[in-house]
XYZ file of C-alpha atoms in Angstrom:
723
model
C -31.138 -43.643 -83.307
C -29.756 -47.158 -84.021
C -31.094 -49.605 -81.614
C -27.796 -51.241 -81.033
C -26.214 -47.876 -80.150
C -28.925 -47.527 -77.471
C -28.164 -50.940 -76.048
C -24.653 -50.074 -76.039
C -25.189 -46.814 -74.176
C -27.571 -48.378 -71.637
C -25.052 -51.216 -71.126
C -22.228 -48.748 -70.520
C -24.234 -46.248 -68.057
C -25.400 -49.096 -65.966
C -21.755 -49.608 -64.974
C -21.083 -48.486 -61.507
C -17.583 -47.263 -62.085
C -19.039 -45.239 -65.481
C -21.634 -43.960 -63.205
C -18.943 -42.608 -60.551
C -16.927 -40.906 -63.437
C -20.131 -39.198 -64.708
C -21.081 -38.052 -61.126
C -17.703 -36.674 -60.678
C -17.794 -34.575 -63.844
C -21.199 -33.556 -63.034
C -19.868 -32.285 -59.715
C -17.088 -30.358 -61.632
C -19.657 -28.825 -63.900
C -22.264 -27.847 -61.371
C -19.664 -26.142 -59.132
C -19.384 -23.568 -61.861
C -23.160 -22.561 -61.849
C -23.585 -21.280 -65.302
C -20.528 -20.861 -67.529
C -19.513 -19.507 -70.707
C -18.764 -21.734 -73.815
C -15.087 -21.128 -73.208
C -15.167 -22.383 -69.614
C -17.224 -25.227 -70.435
C -15.036 -26.431 -73.312
C -12.157 -26.292 -70.679
C -14.050 -27.965 -67.975
C -14.608 -31.085 -70.020
C -11.888 -31.029 -72.542
C -13.956 -30.153 -75.660
C -13.065 -27.260 -78.257
C -15.641 -24.630 -78.804
C -16.130 -25.592 -82.258
C -17.264 -29.233 -81.022
C -19.864 -27.493 -78.819
C -21.173 -25.188 -81.561
C -21.380 -28.327 -83.721
C -23.268 -30.257 -81.299
C -25.458 -27.426 -80.637
C -26.667 -27.329 -84.333
C -27.134 -31.025 -84.261
C -29.445 -30.377 -81.209
C -27.417 -32.593 -78.766
C -26.916 -29.652 -76.484
C -28.817 -26.416 -75.915
C -26.945 -23.681 -74.335
C -28.760 -20.375 -73.176
C -28.583 -17.462 -75.790
C -29.071 -14.230 -73.827
C -31.720 -11.961 -75.835
C -31.897 -8.188 -75.919
C -35.171 -5.920 -75.952
C -38.590 -7.143 -77.302
C -37.123 -8.952 -80.360
C -36.964 -12.421 -79.481
C -34.826 -13.003 -82.615
C -32.020 -10.520 -81.354
C -29.448 -12.777 -79.723
C -26.480 -11.211 -77.831
C -23.643 -12.006 -75.623
C -22.021 -15.511 -75.288
C -23.610 -18.905 -74.837
C -24.394 -19.767 -71.234
C -24.322 -23.489 -70.128
C -26.829 -24.440 -67.352
C -26.737 -27.346 -64.923
C -28.618 -29.491 -67.281
C -26.492 -28.724 -70.088
C -23.374 -29.302 -67.918
C -24.567 -32.682 -66.829
C -25.125 -33.684 -70.289
C -21.499 -32.690 -71.264
C -20.360 -34.989 -68.397
C -22.336 -37.706 -70.051
C -20.900 -37.173 -73.459
C -17.465 -36.909 -72.188
C -17.927 -40.440 -70.696
C -19.493 -41.926 -73.830
C -16.826 -40.507 -76.027
C -13.776 -41.559 -73.784
C -14.888 -44.864 -72.373
C -17.746 -46.384 -74.629
C -15.789 -45.104 -77.858
C -19.088 -43.682 -79.392
C -19.294 -40.822 -81.980
C -21.272 -37.693 -81.276
C -23.718 -38.866 -84.008
C -24.390 -42.116 -82.058
C -25.448 -40.121 -78.962
C -29.192 -39.177 -78.810
C -30.279 -35.518 -77.685
C -32.182 -37.019 -74.858
C -29.117 -38.754 -73.410
C -29.811 -36.821 -69.998
C -33.167 -38.661 -69.782
C -31.504 -42.081 -70.501
C -29.005 -41.267 -67.719
C -31.649 -40.434 -65.227
C -33.437 -43.755 -65.813
C -30.323 -45.886 -65.674
C -28.148 -44.108 -62.914
C -27.943 -45.615 -59.393
C -28.227 -43.333 -56.415
C -24.676 -43.105 -55.335
C -24.725 -41.860 -51.724
C -21.020 -40.643 -51.716
C -21.167 -38.766 -54.866
C -24.630 -37.235 -54.028
C -23.502 -36.140 -50.703
C -20.320 -34.612 -51.946
C -22.191 -32.750 -54.555
C -24.503 -31.347 -51.998
C -21.904 -30.012 -49.758
C -19.597 -28.722 -52.493
C -22.203 -26.831 -54.508
C -23.638 -25.212 -51.469
C -21.831 -21.782 -51.448
C -22.244 -18.209 -52.287
C -20.141 -16.557 -55.059
C -17.690 -13.877 -53.823
C -19.335 -10.432 -54.102
C -16.171 -8.793 -55.067
C -15.793 -10.440 -58.280
C -17.385 -9.826 -61.431
C -19.957 -12.359 -62.291
C -18.073 -13.804 -65.426
C -14.841 -14.131 -63.495
C -16.495 -15.525 -60.592
C -17.585 -18.752 -62.497
C -13.741 -19.185 -63.532
C -11.765 -18.798 -60.352
C -11.882 -18.274 -56.579
C -10.316 -15.455 -54.581
C -6.925 -16.285 -53.074
C -8.205 -15.853 -49.410
C -11.051 -18.387 -50.005
C -8.830 -20.890 -51.969
C -6.203 -20.816 -49.171
C -8.812 -21.047 -46.151
C -10.468 -24.097 -48.017
C -7.190 -25.874 -48.716
C -5.490 -25.158 -45.368
C -8.271 -25.340 -42.782
C -10.457 -27.901 -44.383
C -8.431 -30.274 -46.662
C -4.987 -30.097 -45.212
C -5.470 -31.378 -41.723
C -7.575 -34.594 -43.106
C -4.969 -35.170 -45.799
C -2.102 -34.975 -43.240
C -3.957 -37.219 -40.914
C -4.873 -39.844 -43.799
C -1.310 -39.900 -45.143
C 0.501 -40.225 -41.798
C -1.704 -42.741 -40.143
C -1.675 -44.985 -43.194
C 2.097 -44.802 -43.167
C 2.510 -45.552 -39.487
C -0.146 -48.141 -39.645
C 1.604 -50.060 -42.324
C 4.942 -49.843 -40.264
C 3.050 -51.383 -37.304
C 1.958 -54.500 -39.262
C 4.729 -54.780 -41.747
C 8.349 -55.108 -41.156
C 9.880 -52.482 -43.312
C 12.095 -54.045 -45.898
C 14.102 -51.454 -48.107
C 13.693 -52.354 -51.760
C 10.266 -53.800 -51.606
C 6.739 -52.788 -52.046
C 3.804 -52.927 -49.610
C 0.527 -51.254 -48.955
C -2.923 -50.908 -47.425
C -6.200 -50.875 -49.365
C -9.316 -49.513 -47.784
C -12.173 -50.117 -49.962
C -15.101 -47.632 -49.910
C -17.674 -50.432 -49.786
C -17.903 -53.262 -47.414
C -15.990 -56.303 -48.420
C -15.918 -59.658 -46.546
C -13.676 -62.207 -48.082
C -14.600 -65.809 -47.889
C -10.956 -66.926 -48.466
C -7.768 -66.250 -46.427
C -6.407 -64.328 -49.341
C -7.855 -62.464 -52.279
C -6.590 -63.088 -55.889
C -4.491 -59.831 -56.860
C -5.991 -60.262 -60.338
C -9.422 -59.604 -59.068
C -8.632 -56.612 -57.016
C -10.921 -54.397 -59.229
C -13.803 -56.060 -57.903
C -13.305 -54.063 -54.685
C -14.431 -50.781 -56.591
C -13.181 -47.363 -55.251
C -10.515 -47.595 -52.757
C -8.121 -45.540 -50.724
C -4.591 -46.520 -51.056
C -1.507 -46.180 -48.865
C 1.533 -47.522 -50.875
C 5.063 -47.851 -49.564
C 7.573 -47.671 -52.566
C 10.906 -49.240 -52.918
C 12.760 -46.041 -52.052
C 10.548 -45.864 -49.049
C 8.426 -42.961 -50.281
C 4.872 -43.206 -49.414
C 1.954 -42.516 -51.560
C -1.699 -41.898 -50.605
C -4.418 -41.694 -53.210
C -7.860 -42.649 -54.310
C -8.434 -45.052 -57.116
C -11.609 -46.017 -58.783
C -10.484 -49.752 -58.771
C -7.094 -51.190 -57.476
C -5.086 -52.633 -60.516
C -1.671 -54.389 -60.614
C 0.435 -54.395 -63.883
C 1.874 -57.769 -62.752
C -0.765 -59.166 -60.170
C 1.222 -62.382 -59.817
C 4.000 -60.525 -57.898
C 1.809 -59.697 -54.864
C -0.280 -61.326 -52.300
C -3.258 -59.701 -50.785
C -4.575 -60.562 -47.145
C -7.086 -59.321 -44.708
C -5.548 -56.970 -42.286
C -7.051 -59.053 -39.520
C -6.321 -62.820 -39.835
C -9.301 -65.184 -39.217
C -8.197 -66.254 -35.508
C -8.748 -62.605 -34.430
C -11.790 -61.571 -36.195
C -14.184 -62.746 -33.476
C -12.318 -60.488 -31.000
C -12.481 -57.382 -32.917
C -15.352 -55.051 -34.365
C -16.941 -56.904 -37.144
C -17.412 -53.688 -39.220
C -13.670 -53.338 -40.098
C -12.057 -56.565 -39.114
C -12.376 -57.858 -42.606
C -12.398 -54.768 -44.762
C -9.005 -53.499 -44.635
C -6.375 -55.295 -46.950
C -2.671 -55.381 -46.736
C -0.525 -56.131 -49.956
C 3.035 -57.446 -49.843
C 5.357 -58.792 -52.547
C 4.870 -62.483 -52.629
C 7.985 -63.549 -51.157
C 7.735 -61.178 -48.218
C 4.624 -62.534 -46.476
C 6.506 -63.668 -43.457
C 7.110 -59.966 -42.633
C 3.479 -59.329 -41.835
C 2.939 -59.038 -38.259
C -0.599 -60.520 -37.207
C -0.115 -59.212 -33.832
C -3.361 -58.413 -32.002
C -2.089 -55.103 -30.303
C -0.993 -53.733 -33.664
C -4.161 -54.884 -35.714
C -6.268 -53.431 -32.919
C -4.403 -50.082 -32.947
C -4.426 -49.841 -36.750
C -8.197 -50.430 -37.115
C -8.964 -47.803 -34.492
C -6.726 -45.371 -36.335
C -8.384 -46.207 -39.537
C -12.007 -45.822 -38.391
C -12.099 -42.046 -38.779
C -10.881 -42.405 -42.537
C -13.881 -44.961 -43.074
C -16.391 -42.782 -41.379
C -15.250 -39.911 -43.755
C -15.417 -41.815 -46.993
C -18.195 -39.727 -48.286
C -15.653 -36.807 -48.415
C -12.749 -38.778 -49.987
C -13.491 -37.173 -53.304
C -13.460 -33.744 -51.699
C -10.059 -34.268 -49.916
C -8.088 -36.424 -52.019
C -9.934 -37.061 -55.404
C -9.313 -36.213 -58.900
C -9.015 -32.587 -60.059
C -7.009 -29.741 -59.224
C -5.094 -30.209 -55.797
C -3.251 -27.553 -54.199
C 0.348 -28.268 -53.034
C 0.674 -27.207 -49.463
C 3.740 -27.387 -47.190
C 2.324 -27.195 -43.703
C 4.008 -24.783 -41.388
C 3.873 -22.923 -38.116
C 4.745 -19.543 -36.989
C 6.087 -19.893 -33.526
C 4.605 -16.581 -32.490
C 2.563 -17.720 -29.457
C -0.980 -16.567 -30.206
C -1.174 -17.885 -33.820
C -3.204 -21.015 -34.365
C -2.076 -23.958 -36.599
C -4.845 -25.754 -38.465
C -3.124 -29.161 -38.708
C -2.160 -29.442 -35.057
C -5.637 -28.266 -34.258
C -7.079 -30.811 -36.513
C -5.059 -33.440 -34.627
C -6.354 -32.412 -31.262
C -9.858 -32.936 -32.685
C -9.081 -36.149 -34.145
C -7.772 -37.279 -30.810
C -11.001 -36.614 -29.024
C -12.930 -38.519 -31.832
C -10.564 -41.549 -31.377
C -11.489 -41.624 -27.781
C -14.910 -42.664 -28.806
C -18.214 -42.295 -27.106
C -19.846 -43.671 -23.993
C -23.208 -45.285 -23.655
C -24.979 -41.963 -23.409
C -23.538 -40.855 -26.545
C -21.203 -38.483 -25.115
C -17.578 -38.308 -25.868
C -15.272 -40.190 -23.585
C -12.329 -37.645 -23.876
C -13.306 -34.122 -23.139
C -10.404 -31.754 -23.939
C -7.096 -32.106 -25.888
C -4.341 -29.452 -25.713
C -0.670 -29.440 -27.238
C 1.922 -27.842 -24.993
C 5.061 -26.536 -26.625
C 8.185 -25.086 -24.852
C 8.211 -21.291 -24.770
C 12.119 -21.180 -24.943
C 14.285 -24.083 -26.262
C 17.427 -22.284 -25.436
C 17.307 -22.832 -21.539
C 17.849 -26.257 -19.978
C 15.030 -28.763 -19.975
C 14.319 -28.444 -16.307
C 13.814 -24.638 -16.722
C 11.555 -24.663 -19.836
C 7.931 -23.426 -19.426
C 5.133 -24.983 -21.744
C 2.408 -22.947 -23.250
C -0.945 -24.205 -25.133
C -0.143 -24.062 -29.035
C -3.125 -26.128 -30.231
C -6.482 -27.268 -28.711
C -9.662 -29.211 -29.611
C -12.867 -27.451 -30.347
C -14.460 -27.260 -27.104
C -11.331 -26.819 -24.907
C -11.456 -23.426 -23.012
C -7.791 -23.137 -22.564
C -6.492 -20.177 -24.615
C -3.792 -20.362 -27.309
C -0.486 -18.770 -26.481
C -1.922 -17.806 -22.807
C -2.518 -20.848 -20.911
C 1.004 -21.926 -19.563
C 2.721 -24.110 -16.987
C 6.089 -23.309 -15.632
C 8.454 -25.112 -13.307
C 8.541 -22.324 -10.678
C 4.791 -22.231 -10.363
C 3.119 -25.618 -11.483
C 5.417 -28.325 -9.934
C 2.535 -30.731 -9.950
C 1.593 -30.184 -13.670
C 1.009 -33.438 -15.496
C 2.473 -31.785 -18.685
C 5.683 -30.648 -17.081
C 6.296 -33.901 -15.525
C 5.647 -35.692 -18.793
C 7.822 -33.366 -20.500
C 10.933 -33.589 -18.243
C 10.605 -37.402 -17.533
C 9.675 -38.595 -21.237
C 7.154 -40.887 -19.604
C 3.375 -40.922 -19.972
C 2.017 -39.434 -16.660
C -1.515 -40.733 -16.208
C -3.967 -40.186 -13.324
C -6.825 -42.622 -13.502
C -8.674 -40.865 -10.689
C -8.135 -37.272 -9.548
C -8.237 -36.015 -6.147
C -9.269 -32.522 -5.889
C -5.769 -31.350 -4.906
C -4.593 -33.008 -7.967
C -6.229 -30.485 -10.250
C -4.325 -27.149 -10.661
C -6.273 -24.355 -9.230
C -5.555 -22.248 -12.157
C -7.178 -24.658 -14.465
C -10.225 -26.049 -12.353
C -12.733 -23.607 -13.685
C -11.338 -24.075 -17.200
C -11.341 -27.896 -17.344
C -14.434 -28.537 -15.403
C -15.187 -31.750 -13.375
C -12.518 -33.862 -14.798
C -11.770 -37.266 -13.039
C -9.007 -38.529 -15.018
C -6.245 -36.902 -17.394
C -3.161 -37.886 -19.123
C 0.063 -36.383 -20.430
C 1.998 -37.879 -23.486
C 5.250 -36.698 -24.437
C 5.603 -35.797 -28.139
C 9.047 -37.397 -29.124
C 11.777 -38.083 -26.697
C 12.658 -41.587 -28.008
C 16.139 -40.385 -29.151
C 16.437 -36.921 -27.932
C 14.598 -34.312 -25.866
C 10.844 -34.264 -26.184
C 9.358 -31.632 -28.477
C 6.108 -31.131 -26.464
C 3.280 -32.626 -24.632
C -0.200 -33.626 -25.637
C -2.500 -33.261 -22.602
C -6.006 -35.006 -22.544
C -8.683 -34.855 -20.020
C -11.935 -36.886 -19.314
C -15.001 -36.468 -17.259
C -14.914 -40.312 -16.649
C -12.534 -42.229 -14.216
C -9.945 -44.698 -15.722
C -10.532 -43.107 -19.135
C -7.143 -44.158 -20.736
C -6.513 -47.871 -21.186
C -3.419 -49.274 -22.430
C -4.830 -49.484 -25.763
C -5.826 -45.767 -25.611
C -2.286 -44.855 -24.738
C -1.111 -46.726 -27.873
C -3.532 -44.449 -29.935
C -2.136 -41.372 -28.118
C 1.226 -42.335 -28.736
C 0.636 -42.764 -32.415
C -1.068 -39.310 -32.785
C 2.052 -38.001 -30.945
C 4.355 -39.576 -33.645
C 2.293 -37.650 -36.286
C 2.706 -34.461 -34.169
C 6.548 -35.135 -33.834
C 6.936 -35.280 -37.566
C 5.022 -32.111 -38.182
C 7.129 -30.138 -35.401
C 10.321 -31.351 -36.754
C 9.111 -30.156 -40.267
C 8.067 -26.772 -38.845
C 11.400 -26.274 -37.059
C 13.236 -27.007 -40.108
C 11.438 -24.743 -42.331
C 11.681 -21.950 -39.795
C 15.424 -22.436 -39.792
C 15.571 -22.389 -43.464
C 13.595 -19.144 -43.511
C 15.797 -17.584 -40.829
C 19.103 -18.192 -42.653
C 18.095 -17.938 -46.326
C 19.234 -14.439 -46.704
C 22.931 -15.201 -45.618
C 23.569 -17.174 -49.013
C 23.078 -13.926 -51.141
C 26.353 -12.360 -49.296
C 28.334 -15.343 -48.752
C 27.168 -18.508 -50.735
C 30.387 -20.506 -49.884
C 29.653 -20.554 -46.325
C 27.122 -22.990 -44.970
C 27.740 -23.356 -41.287
C 28.003 -19.905 -39.768
C 29.986 -21.381 -36.933
C 33.115 -21.553 -39.174
C 32.337 -18.335 -41.182
C 35.551 -16.478 -39.609
C 37.865 -19.311 -40.998
C 39.259 -19.553 -44.576
C 37.853 -22.833 -45.819
C 39.467 -25.799 -47.994
C 38.444 -24.029 -51.122
C 40.438 -20.903 -50.177
C 43.449 -23.207 -49.326
C 43.442 -24.866 -52.829
C 43.026 -21.505 -54.321
C 45.845 -19.775 -52.547
C 47.917 -22.928 -53.347
C 47.103 -22.731 -56.928
C 48.092 -19.074 -56.936
C 51.499 -19.825 -55.490
C 52.219 -22.610 -58.206
C 50.795 -20.477 -60.877
C 53.451 -17.799 -59.860
C 56.260 -20.410 -59.900
C 55.067 -21.861 -63.084
C 55.286 -18.469 -64.723
C 58.681 -17.909 -63.352
C 59.966 -21.131 -64.507
C 58.439 -20.808 -68.083
C 60.164 -17.242 -68.342
C 63.342 -18.116 -66.632
C 62.873 -15.547 -63.934
C 64.374 -15.513 -60.441
C 62.604 -18.008 -58.384
C 60.740 -16.471 -55.522
C 57.517 -16.996 -53.663
C 55.597 -13.694 -52.737
C 54.814 -13.170 -49.066
C 53.280 -10.652 -46.748
C 56.405 -9.514 -45.031
C 60.195 -10.101 -44.950
C 60.317 -10.145 -48.863
C 60.199 -13.188 -51.252
C 61.024 -16.558 -49.950
C 61.980 -19.742 -51.451
C 60.292 -22.445 -49.561
C 56.735 -23.302 -48.345
C 55.648 -25.646 -45.842
C 52.397 -26.848 -44.252
C 51.084 -28.109 -40.726
C 47.940 -30.234 -40.656
C 46.243 -30.572 -37.116
C 43.506 -32.884 -36.104
C 41.952 -33.917 -32.791
C 42.869 -37.421 -31.858
C 40.035 -39.904 -32.962
C 39.695 -41.490 -29.621
C 39.171 -38.083 -27.956
C 36.505 -37.190 -30.473
C 34.700 -40.712 -30.118
C 34.473 -40.143 -26.218
C 33.193 -36.674 -26.505
C 30.558 -37.442 -29.154
C 29.413 -40.489 -27.027
C 29.498 -38.565 -23.738
C 28.114 -35.159 -24.869
C 26.725 -35.583 -28.351
C 27.593 -34.436 -31.925
C 26.779 -30.785 -31.356
C 29.276 -30.496 -28.484
C 31.893 -32.181 -30.724
C 30.953 -29.714 -33.320
C 31.567 -26.751 -30.972
C 35.017 -28.264 -29.937
C 35.936 -28.286 -33.455
C 35.544 -24.539 -33.692
C 37.065 -23.957 -30.140
C 40.264 -25.868 -31.491
C 40.456 -23.415 -34.413
C 40.135 -20.424 -32.358
C 42.889 -21.587 -30.102
C 45.176 -22.012 -33.044
C 44.395 -18.435 -34.386
C 44.959 -17.057 -31.032
C 48.446 -18.951 -30.571
C 49.832 -17.882 -34.124
C 51.235 -14.432 -32.927
C 53.097 -16.089 -29.962
C 54.356 -19.148 -31.632
C 55.482 -17.786 -34.912
C 57.583 -14.408 -35.142
C 56.429 -13.661 -38.671
C 52.984 -14.833 -38.254
C 51.842 -12.827 -41.115
C 53.347 -15.325 -43.422
C 51.171 -17.940 -41.750
C 47.567 -18.664 -42.795
C 45.085 -20.813 -41.171
C 42.387 -22.897 -42.909
C 39.536 -25.017 -41.688
C 39.483 -27.941 -43.771
C 36.609 -30.071 -42.383
C 35.549 -31.401 -39.063
C 38.422 -30.817 -36.537
C 41.038 -30.679 -39.263
C 42.981 -27.356 -39.839
C 45.913 -26.542 -42.010
C 48.596 -23.777 -41.709
C 50.108 -22.481 -44.795
C 53.739 -21.180 -43.965
C 55.846 -19.189 -46.238
C 59.664 -18.843 -45.737
C 60.031 -21.430 -42.913
C 62.652 -24.143 -43.051
C 61.866 -27.633 -42.292
C 63.396 -27.546 -38.861
C 61.706 -24.267 -37.830
C 58.266 -25.728 -39.206
C 58.859 -28.967 -37.259
C 59.658 -27.125 -33.947
C 56.733 -24.848 -34.490
C 54.475 -27.793 -34.921
C 55.803 -29.318 -31.603
C 55.182 -25.913 -29.666
C 51.635 -26.132 -31.061
C 51.084 -29.597 -30.237
C 51.940 -28.794 -26.560
C 49.846 -25.562 -26.552
C 46.749 -27.566 -27.633
C 47.193 -30.180 -25.016
C 45.021 -30.153 -21.823
C 41.391 -28.836 -21.256
C 39.618 -26.584 -23.276
C 36.307 -24.544 -22.756
C 33.690 -25.310 -25.331
C 30.684 -22.582 -25.829
C 27.470 -24.589 -26.176
C 25.066 -21.631 -26.557
C 24.762 -17.864 -26.482
C 23.439 -18.041 -22.809
C 25.592 -16.623 -19.986
C 27.898 -19.361 -18.613
C 26.800 -21.885 -21.174
C 30.273 -23.388 -21.585
C 31.720 -26.710 -20.816
C 35.315 -27.506 -20.078
C 36.624 -30.511 -21.699
C 39.815 -32.262 -20.178
C 42.596 -34.156 -21.739
C 42.234 -32.949 -25.385
C 45.281 -34.098 -27.473
C 45.908 -33.629 -31.227
C 48.147 -35.287 -33.866
C 49.880 -33.130 -36.593
C 51.348 -33.648 -40.024
C 54.275 -31.650 -41.576
C 55.306 -31.338 -45.005
C 57.986 -28.790 -46.697
C 58.778 -28.014 -50.143
C 61.869 -25.715 -51.261
C 61.431 -23.571 -54.422
C 63.512 -25.875 -56.555
C 61.555 -28.908 -55.912
C 58.105 -27.085 -56.886
C 59.987 -25.707 -60.054
C 60.894 -29.159 -60.708
C 57.358 -30.433 -60.583
C 56.265 -27.660 -62.942
C 58.979 -27.855 -65.329
C 57.750 -28.035 -68.978
C 59.393 -31.620 -69.690
C 57.323 -32.907 -66.815
C 54.106 -32.012 -68.377
C 52.179 -31.590 -65.246
C 49.575 -28.908 -64.608
C 49.348 -26.630 -61.615
C 46.198 -28.650 -60.715
C 48.103 -31.991 -60.584
C 50.822 -30.482 -58.722
C 48.305 -29.021 -56.084
C 46.623 -32.221 -55.732
C 49.962 -34.080 -55.040
C 50.850 -31.642 -52.308
C 47.414 -31.790 -50.802
C 47.364 -35.605 -50.663
C 50.846 -35.745 -49.177
C 49.841 -33.634 -46.465
C 46.644 -35.722 -45.925
C 49.041 -38.877 -45.838
C 50.934 -37.314 -43.169
C 48.055 -36.483 -41.037
C 46.678 -40.007 -41.576
C 49.809 -41.545 -40.284
C 49.196 -39.748 -36.844
C 45.690 -41.025 -36.751
C 46.467 -44.556 -37.363
C 49.369 -44.353 -34.675
C 47.030 -42.511 -32.223
C 47.908 -40.421 -29.376
C 49.754 -37.036 -29.058
C 52.279 -37.190 -32.135
C 53.697 -35.416 -34.974
C 54.531 -36.926 -38.268
C 56.889 -34.883 -40.604
C 58.835 -35.233 -43.660
C 62.390 -36.598 -43.449
C 64.564 -35.638 -46.361
C 67.141 -38.219 -45.340
C 64.942 -41.269 -45.312
C 62.524 -39.713 -48.073
C 59.479 -40.648 -45.929
C 57.286 -39.545 -43.107
C 58.629 -40.303 -39.712
C 57.688 -39.337 -35.920
C 58.948 -36.176 -35.016
C 61.013 -36.032 -31.818
C 61.777 -32.579 -30.072
C 65.155 -31.570 -28.747
C 64.411 -32.774 -25.431
C 63.090 -36.184 -26.466
C 66.441 -36.602 -28.735
C 68.461 -35.691 -25.573
C 66.659 -38.285 -23.464
C 66.991 -40.970 -26.157
C 70.919 -40.429 -26.395
């Protein structure tokens, strides 16, 4: 062996980063126990012919099963043991990173590695944990070395990895938002080095970040997407664009735990340093939230390292007795964040997450049930509950209904619910923290107990609020996923209807199709010089069409949205449509020639066949008066869940076209398509309606053939008054 190659190998394998890569590949190989040549080639990215060639060279020595007493009789595939898999991991490193050829690698490369490699605690601990398992008994031996059965794969990914990954990604994101003013279009991030780092300077040169070694990164992109990943060494393509600062500024370090005060780094773009908040409350909160991540750094590779990672979309079945691994993980993390007292006991005893059993009833009538609990809590998932009728003193209910933290620093005996006294034990303080509620109704409550008095300081409450933020995001996600699941089958039968609230109304698409059908009929008649007529449902063909567009006055809509919310306004839009539909038989003698369409929001359109302009305007006036006043809006399916809204007013736009005008539009010499004419008619109606919006109030704008423009319509009574 060339002495220079040996020196080169020794120099490369002494490098800590190279050793970590080798350890990682060793871990992957050892997880396979013994494997076939095909599996070994796939594990390390070699071809089977390469492995056979290296065997002939003596570089590797796989096991060749033998049969009977004849030692020369070799049967079966080559099997690669731990030792050979380790050797392949080292070879992979030397080929890829040291750029050696196989002939330059000595057969005793594993001995050279053993002499040079440093004991890496992180990799060794991961190796010991991840290789200590028993192969599934229901899978044949050869297959068991290649894959895990689905149930085990799901259990490991969902119950072991997912809770940690959710906490890490969310807490890094929220931590960054606490200490950096979010500026769209700019990058920012947090760096958590795996090894202790104590800077001597106020800032670190971004070009030297790789000296930090392995680091956990939380990175906020320009589009506000957030990334969480593990890297062997942080690097930037253009280091001069960034500035790197310790999370804790020098003036605060003496007041904070020395172990983490200088270790965490924040990265911002060079021109955005003024947006970093060096606020003691924020820094304290962030360091405390990050502490569990540092404590678990020996598991970083297991949870978020290289290799195959399952894509998991967490979700909850809101069936009362099913547990959720992520929420359960957050309750355990909450107990952990509480820390320990001088005796080594946890300061906080139990943590439970209460969620409402029925969100269709008013807030003050909702009961809460335990849906997640920490490891040692003795409450029962889906069973332990509190209700307004029986538990008026419940902290959880009061926090849920008030959207305030409810805290009892010292409990009297009567403060503890008799129902829970035996379950919770000798607690001396407890706290209930609403989940969500900043901009609407809370989603639930996080309830924590302690055997100590005064166990929840103001700083503790900030930590609990942050955990509540993570729970809030998860619960919103769960709810949305459940809604999608509940409604997905509807699109098979009616893909055009998205909101079922308006499924009984014809849509804007239907309106444009019907209008195009009329115009195609006229165009065909014009082309073939037939009698000009428009088909109708009754009374035979007609020679004119007209349109009435209806919209709720903008001031009314704004007032209702501000007073009752967008959902009530949405239900008002439907209520207006139902009232118009019910009024058609009474207002229009030949109502079968009237078709109602819901355009969008509170805008509706009537297509009328065979109505003169005057009849259309008079019917519009009757409709306007009929829509005035109060209207009952159904807010839910519960009995009596209706709200009466007073002083509703609308404005209308009226257009009218005789057959000869439409025929003129479609005449061959004009060279206008049906689509062009349809667009003209539609936008003319929109313009008439917009005039009413701009004017405001209870008004009708209609086409005036004399002035050839749209003017406010006056009823016969108003015309008489003005004379």
